[in-house]
């Protein structure tokens, strides 16, 4: 499937315009002198067209999210260079995703009303942030420059969504802050953040963060990093009842 080819959207929008026209001019159709049989045929055709229009809108909703999964899967397929990052420029796969989303915006915005357009892009930040956070185990290692590069990737996506929706996205900010936690030199810093700000991510997300931090250390540094100990401390911080039951 080619994600650069959106010619099929033209057919979709044509159907959308037809259904919109039918709804707007329904009062005129009531004045037509049609036999009961022809009127029923026409009414059924109108209902079918409207149903098809709504189904197509749902397909577009899913299609946009499929694009996000596709390009982010390409991005996370090769993360080895984040262990030895030489620059902090956004990744090419991220920029391709942004160009694709911008192209979808231009095409859809000129063909759909504001309500339908907003429906297609609502919650997209949550989808992207969830993929970005839950995919952290895909990094075998990550350097400090790699963390900066990852944060710039997220910022680039956030800028694109802001242009599409003319509003910032709190969910992508969460993803940005998640990877910023990797700047913490000591795992105690992560525990302090949990204590000060409360739980902002799932337990598994915090554990993935600790595990990535551990994998990113040199062999000498790992000797002073008791991963099991810190994993247990995170679990206790997030589940105080564990400590009370002991």
mmCIF file of C-alpha atoms in Angstrom:
data_model
loop_
_atom_site.group_PDB
_atom_site.id
_atom_site.type_symbol
_atom_site.label_atom_id
_atom_site.label_comp_id
_atom_site.label_asym_id
_atom_site.label_seq_id
_atom_site.Cartn_x
_atom_site.Cartn_y
_atom_site.Cartn_z
ATOM 1 C CA UNK A 1 0.000 0.000 0.000
ATOM 2 C CA UNK A 2 1.397 3.387 -0.969
ATOM 3 C CA UNK A 3 0.958 6.130 1.581
ATOM 4 C CA UNK A 4 1.906 8.863 -0.845
ATOM 5 C CA UNK A 5 -0.949 8.078 -3.212
ATOM 6 C CA UNK A 6 -4.178 9.749 -2.104
ATOM 7 C CA UNK A 7 -6.005 9.699 -5.427
ATOM 8 C CA UNK A 8 -8.702 7.503 -3.931
ATOM 9 C CA UNK A 9 -9.597 10.375 -1.612
ATOM 10 C CA UNK A 10 -11.006 12.286 -4.574
ATOM 11 C CA UNK A 11 -13.707 9.642 -4.989
ATOM 12 C CA UNK A 12 -14.430 9.807 -1.283
ATOM 13 C CA UNK A 13 -14.850 13.559 -1.296
ATOM 14 C CA UNK A 14 -17.075 13.418 -4.373
ATOM 15 C CA UNK A 15 -19.400 11.077 -2.489
ATOM 16 C CA UNK A 16 -19.214 13.417 0.481
ATOM 17 C CA UNK A 17 -20.294 16.366 -1.621
ATOM 18 C CA UNK A 18 -23.132 14.323 -3.111
ATOM 19 C CA UNK A 19 -24.436 13.308 0.314
ATOM 20 C CA UNK A 20 -24.147 16.888 1.555
ATOM 21 C CA UNK A 21 -26.024 18.138 -1.476
ATOM 22 C CA UNK A 22 -28.775 15.594 -0.934
ATOM 23 C CA UNK A 23 -29.243 16.666 2.670
ATOM 24 C CA UNK A 24 -29.216 20.372 1.832
ATOM 25 C CA UNK A 25 -31.773 19.989 -0.946
ATOM 26 C CA UNK A 26 -34.040 17.392 0.645
ATOM 27 C CA UNK A 27 -36.882 19.921 0.918
ATOM 28 C CA UNK A 28 -36.867 20.347 -2.857
ATOM 29 C CA UNK A 29 -37.141 16.608 -3.377
ATOM 30 C CA UNK A 30 -40.321 16.558 -1.311
ATOM 31 C CA UNK A 31 -41.936 18.719 -3.975
ATOM 32 C CA UNK A 32 -41.113 16.304 -6.783
ATOM 33 C CA UNK A 33 -44.068 14.430 -8.200
ATOM 34 C CA UNK A 34 -42.796 10.880 -7.840
ATOM 35 C CA UNK A 35 -44.749 7.700 -7.650
ATOM 36 C CA UNK A 36 -44.641 5.921 -4.269
ATOM 37 C CA UNK A 37 -42.341 3.255 -5.726
ATOM 38 C CA UNK A 38 -39.898 5.778 -7.219
ATOM 39 C CA UNK A 39 -40.017 7.839 -4.043
ATOM 40 C CA UNK A 40 -39.083 4.779 -1.990
ATOM 41 C CA UNK A 41 -36.253 3.930 -4.398
ATOM 42 C CA UNK A 42 -34.955 7.483 -4.209
ATOM 43 C CA UNK A 43 -35.249 7.552 -0.404
ATOM 44 C CA UNK A 44 -33.338 4.277 -0.051
ATOM 45 C CA UNK A 45 -30.638 5.534 -2.406
ATOM 46 C CA UNK A 46 -30.260 8.686 -0.321
ATOM 47 C CA UNK A 47 -29.977 6.666 2.905
ATOM 48 C CA UNK A 48 -27.398 4.376 1.311
ATOM 49 C CA UNK A 49 -25.344 7.350 0.149
ATOM 50 C CA UNK A 50 -25.418 8.950 3.600
ATOM 51 C CA UNK A 51 -24.447 5.671 5.261
ATOM 52 C CA UNK A 52 -21.583 5.297 2.804
ATOM 53 C CA UNK A 53 -20.426 8.846 3.552
ATOM 54 C CA UNK A 54 -20.294 8.126 7.301
ATOM 55 C CA UNK A 55 -18.511 4.821 6.711
ATOM 56 C CA UNK A 56 -15.927 6.575 4.553
ATOM 57 C CA UNK A 57 -15.379 9.158 7.289
ATOM 58 C CA UNK A 58 -14.652 6.333 9.728
ATOM 59 C CA UNK A 59 -12.262 4.746 7.225
ATOM 60 C CA UNK A 60 -10.409 8.057 6.944
ATOM 61 C CA UNK A 61 -10.260 8.256 10.753
ATOM 62 C CA UNK A 62 -8.578 4.844 10.847
ATOM 63 C CA UNK A 63 -6.424 5.577 7.795
ATOM 64 C CA UNK A 64 -4.781 8.593 9.440
ATOM 65 C CA UNK A 65 -3.886 6.502 12.484
ATOM 66 C CA UNK A 66 -2.576 3.742 10.250
ATOM 67 C CA UNK A 67 -0.225 6.268 8.659
ATOM 68 C CA UNK A 68 1.096 7.134 12.124
ATOM 69 C CA UNK A 69 1.675 3.478 13.003
ATOM 70 C CA UNK A 70 3.374 2.887 9.663
ATOM 71 C CA UNK A 71 5.901 5.713 9.821
ATOM 72 C CA UNK A 72 6.645 5.268 13.525
ATOM 73 C CA UNK A 73 7.202 1.545 12.968
ATOM 74 C CA UNK A 74 9.786 2.484 10.332
ATOM 75 C CA UNK A 75 11.360 4.867 12.812
ATOM 76 C CA UNK A 76 11.593 2.335 15.650
ATOM 77 C CA UNK A 77 12.824 -0.360 13.276
ATOM 78 C CA UNK A 78 16.292 1.202 13.330
ATOM 79 C CA UNK A 79 17.177 2.933 16.595
ATOM 80 C CA UNK A 80 20.777 1.755 16.906
ATOM 81 C CA UNK A 81 22.102 5.135 15.792
ATOM 82 C CA UNK A 82 20.545 6.721 18.894
ATOM 83 C CA UNK A 83 23.242 5.067 20.970
ATOM 84 C CA UNK A 84 25.883 6.908 18.948
ATOM 85 C CA UNK A 85 23.998 9.983 17.749
ATOM 86 C CA UNK A 86 26.226 12.543 16.030
ATOM 87 C CA UNK A 87 23.558 15.213 15.616
ATOM 88 C CA UNK A 88 20.243 16.184 17.144
ATOM 89 C CA UNK A 89 18.311 16.858 13.945
ATOM 90 C CA UNK A 90 14.868 15.214 13.740
ATOM 91 C CA UNK A 91 14.858 11.755 12.185
ATOM 92 C CA UNK A 92 14.006 11.499 8.482
ATOM 93 C CA UNK A 93 11.157 9.052 9.193
ATOM 94 C CA UNK A 94 9.666 11.585 11.603
ATOM 95 C CA UNK A 95 9.912 14.319 8.986
ATOM 96 C CA UNK A 96 8.255 12.010 6.454
ATOM 97 C CA UNK A 97 5.419 11.417 8.920
ATOM 98 C CA UNK A 98 5.038 15.171 9.380
ATOM 99 C CA UNK A 99 4.934 15.771 5.630
ATOM 100 C CA UNK A 100 2.331 13.042 5.261
ATOM 101 C CA UNK A 101 0.136 14.506 8.013
ATOM 102 C CA UNK A 102 0.453 17.981 6.484
ATOM 103 C CA UNK A 103 -0.545 16.620 3.079
ATOM 104 C CA UNK A 104 -3.568 14.896 4.615
ATOM 105 C CA UNK A 105 -4.498 18.138 6.335
ATOM 106 C CA UNK A 106 -4.387 20.127 3.097
ATOM 107 C CA UNK A 107 -6.424 17.544 1.214
ATOM 108 C CA UNK A 108 -9.046 16.985 3.895
ATOM 109 C CA UNK A 109 -9.387 20.588 5.030
ATOM 110 C CA UNK A 110 -10.407 21.687 1.544
ATOM 111 C CA UNK A 111 -13.024 18.948 1.244
ATOM 112 C CA UNK A 112 -14.653 18.553 4.661
ATOM 113 C CA UNK A 113 -16.460 20.896 6.997
ATOM 114 C CA UNK A 114 -14.845 21.897 10.288
ATOM 115 C CA UNK A 115 -16.769 19.381 12.400
ATOM 116 C CA UNK A 116 -15.788 16.383 10.274
ATOM 117 C CA UNK A 117 -12.217 17.611 9.921
ATOM 118 C CA UNK A 118 -11.875 17.961 13.705
ATOM 119 C CA UNK A 119 -13.310 14.481 14.189
ATOM 120 C CA UNK A 120 -10.617 12.952 11.971
ATOM 121 C CA UNK A 121 -7.726 14.490 13.900
ATOM 122 C CA UNK A 122 -9.088 14.489 17.437
ATOM 123 C CA UNK A 123 -7.110 12.301 19.839
ATOM 124 C CA UNK A 124 -4.270 11.886 17.356
ATOM 125 C CA UNK A 125 -1.779 13.297 19.855
ATOM 126 C CA UNK A 126 -2.770 10.601 22.340
ATOM 127 C CA UNK A 127 -2.223 7.884 19.724
ATOM 128 C CA UNK A 128 1.204 9.232 18.780
ATOM 129 C CA UNK A 129 2.278 9.766 22.397
ATOM 130 C CA UNK A 130 1.212 6.250 23.361
ATOM 131 C CA UNK A 131 3.230 4.721 20.522
ATOM 132 C CA UNK A 132 6.278 6.845 21.357
ATOM 133 C CA UNK A 133 6.207 6.012 25.068
ATOM 134 C CA UNK A 134 5.330 2.326 24.783
ATOM 135 C CA UNK A 135 8.023 1.803 22.141
ATOM 136 C CA UNK A 136 10.902 2.873 24.398
ATOM 137 C CA UNK A 137 12.019 -0.792 24.808
ATOM 138 C CA UNK A 138 12.860 -0.727 21.086
ATOM 139 C CA UNK A 139 15.962 1.309 21.949
ATOM 140 C CA UNK A 140 18.845 -1.010 22.743
ATOM 141 C CA UNK A 141 20.792 1.962 24.097
ATOM 142 C CA UNK A 142 20.480 5.727 23.932
ATOM 143 C CA UNK A 143 23.089 8.427 24.489
ATOM 144 C CA UNK A 144 22.498 11.930 25.833
ATOM 145 C CA UNK A 145 22.606 13.278 22.278
ATOM 146 C CA UNK A 146 20.192 10.504 21.341
ATOM 147 C CA UNK A 147 17.780 11.682 24.037
ATOM 148 C CA UNK A 148 17.993 15.232 22.693
ATOM 149 C CA UNK A 149 17.373 13.942 19.176
ATOM 150 C CA UNK A 150 14.347 11.978 20.383
ATOM 151 C CA UNK A 151 12.940 15.025 22.161
ATOM 152 C CA UNK A 152 13.339 17.043 18.963
ATOM 153 C CA UNK A 153 11.512 14.314 17.063
ATOM 154 C CA UNK A 154 8.559 14.684 19.407
ATOM 155 C CA UNK A 155 8.725 18.473 19.253
ATOM 156 C CA UNK A 156 8.645 18.315 15.436
ATOM 157 C CA UNK A 157 5.512 16.144 15.543
ATOM 158 C CA UNK A 158 3.949 18.491 18.080
ATOM 159 C CA UNK A 159 4.570 21.472 15.793
ATOM 160 C CA UNK A 160 2.862 19.682 12.912
ATOM 161 C CA UNK A 161 -0.191 18.809 15.007
ATOM 162 C CA UNK A 162 -0.348 22.388 16.278
ATOM 163 C CA UNK A 163 -0.501 23.619 12.677
ATOM 164 C CA UNK A 164 -3.244 21.115 11.900
ATOM 165 C CA UNK A 165 -5.380 21.734 14.967
ATOM 166 C CA UNK A 166 -4.170 25.279 15.821
ATOM 167 C CA UNK A 167 -3.666 24.127 19.404
ATOM 168 C CA UNK A 168 -0.927 22.447 21.407
ATOM 169 C CA UNK A 169 -1.180 18.829 22.450
ATOM 170 C CA UNK A 170 -0.745 17.911 26.110
ATOM 171 C CA UNK A 171 -0.324 14.221 25.323
ATOM 172 C CA UNK A 172 2.707 14.806 23.111
ATOM 173 C CA UNK A 173 4.125 17.008 25.841
ATOM 174 C CA UNK A 174 3.850 13.981 28.140
ATOM 175 C CA UNK A 175 5.869 11.928 25.663
ATOM 176 C CA UNK A 176 8.450 14.705 25.506
ATOM 177 C CA UNK A 177 8.731 14.803 29.300
ATOM 178 C CA UNK A 178 8.955 11.015 29.427
ATOM 179 C CA UNK A 179 12.112 10.909 27.340
ATOM 180 C CA UNK A 180 13.515 13.910 29.192
ATOM 181 C CA UNK A 181 13.573 11.704 32.292
ATOM 182 C CA UNK A 182 16.483 9.887 30.642
ATOM 183 C CA UNK A 183 18.583 12.985 31.322
ATOM 184 C CA UNK A 184 18.446 11.957 34.992
ATOM 185 C CA UNK A 185 21.935 10.891 35.971
ATOM 186 C CA UNK A 186 20.777 8.738 38.858
ATOM 187 C CA UNK A 187 17.706 6.497 39.091
ATOM 188 C CA UNK A 188 16.965 8.199 42.414
ATOM 189 C CA UNK A 189 16.093 11.290 40.385
ATOM 190 C CA UNK A 190 13.236 9.404 38.737
ATOM 191 C CA UNK A 191 12.016 8.240 42.138
ATOM 192 C CA UNK A 192 12.147 11.828 43.422
ATOM 193 C CA UNK A 193 10.097 13.016 40.453
ATOM 194 C CA UNK A 194 7.457 10.363 41.171
ATOM 195 C CA UNK A 195 7.359 11.459 44.806
ATOM 196 C CA UNK A 196 7.108 15.166 43.957
ATOM 197 C CA UNK A 197 4.715 15.072 41.005
ATOM 198 C CA UNK A 198 2.879 11.799 41.494
ATOM 199 C CA UNK A 199 2.374 9.058 38.934
ATOM 200 C CA UNK A 200 2.242 10.411 35.394
ATOM 201 C CA UNK A 201 2.923 7.164 33.518
ATOM 202 C CA UNK A 202 2.131 3.508 33.985
ATOM 203 C CA UNK A 203 4.305 1.321 36.164
ATOM 204 C CA UNK A 204 5.536 -0.520 33.080
ATOM 205 C CA UNK A 205 6.513 2.767 31.429
ATOM 206 C CA UNK A 206 8.688 3.703 34.410
ATOM 207 C CA UNK A 207 10.280 0.252 34.442
ATOM 208 C CA UNK A 208 11.034 0.497 30.721
ATOM 209 C CA UNK A 209 12.687 3.835 31.425
ATOM 210 C CA UNK A 210 14.912 2.357 34.135
ATOM 211 C CA UNK A 211 15.797 -0.608 31.943
ATOM 212 C CA UNK A 212 16.746 1.663 29.042
ATOM 213 C CA UNK A 213 18.817 3.803 31.370
ATOM 214 C CA UNK A 214 20.594 0.663 32.572
ATOM 215 C CA UNK A 215 21.255 -0.610 29.037
ATOM 216 C CA UNK A 216 22.716 2.764 28.095
ATOM 217 C CA UNK A 217 25.382 2.657 30.805
ATOM 218 C CA UNK A 218 28.929 1.475 30.276
ATOM 219 C CA UNK A 219 29.903 -1.908 31.709
ATOM 220 C CA UNK A 220 31.682 -0.218 34.630
ATOM 221 C CA UNK A 221 28.678 1.974 35.427
ATOM 222 C CA UNK A 222 26.348 -1.024 35.392
ATOM 223 C CA UNK A 223 28.250 -2.541 38.301
ATOM 224 C CA UNK A 224 26.967 0.294 40.500
ATOM 225 C CA UNK A 225 23.424 0.188 39.125
ATOM 226 C CA UNK A 226 21.244 -2.376 40.886
ATOM 227 C CA UNK A 227 18.410 -2.594 38.370
ATOM 228 C CA UNK A 228 16.313 -5.036 40.405
ATOM 229 C CA UNK A 229 16.561 -2.785 43.451
ATOM 230 C CA UNK A 230 15.393 0.306 41.587
ATOM 231 C CA UNK A 231 12.609 -1.587 39.839
ATOM 232 C CA UNK A 232 11.308 -2.642 43.238
ATOM 233 C CA UNK A 233 11.598 0.916 44.556
ATOM 234 C CA UNK A 234 9.517 2.183 41.628
ATOM 235 C CA UNK A 235 6.875 -0.480 42.231
ATOM 236 C CA UNK A 236 6.762 0.467 45.914
ATOM 237 C CA UNK A 237 6.530 4.187 45.117
ATOM 238 C CA UNK A 238 3.605 3.567 42.777
ATOM 239 C CA UNK A 239 1.949 0.970 44.998
ATOM 240 C CA UNK A 240 2.370 1.992 48.673
ATOM 241 C CA UNK A 241 0.276 -0.996 49.748
ATOM 242 C CA UNK A 242 3.200 -3.250 48.786
ATOM 243 C CA UNK A 243 5.355 -1.609 51.446
ATOM 244 C CA UNK A 244 2.575 -1.696 54.026
ATOM 245 C CA UNK A 245 1.926 -5.384 53.458
ATOM 246 C CA UNK A 246 5.563 -6.313 54.141
#
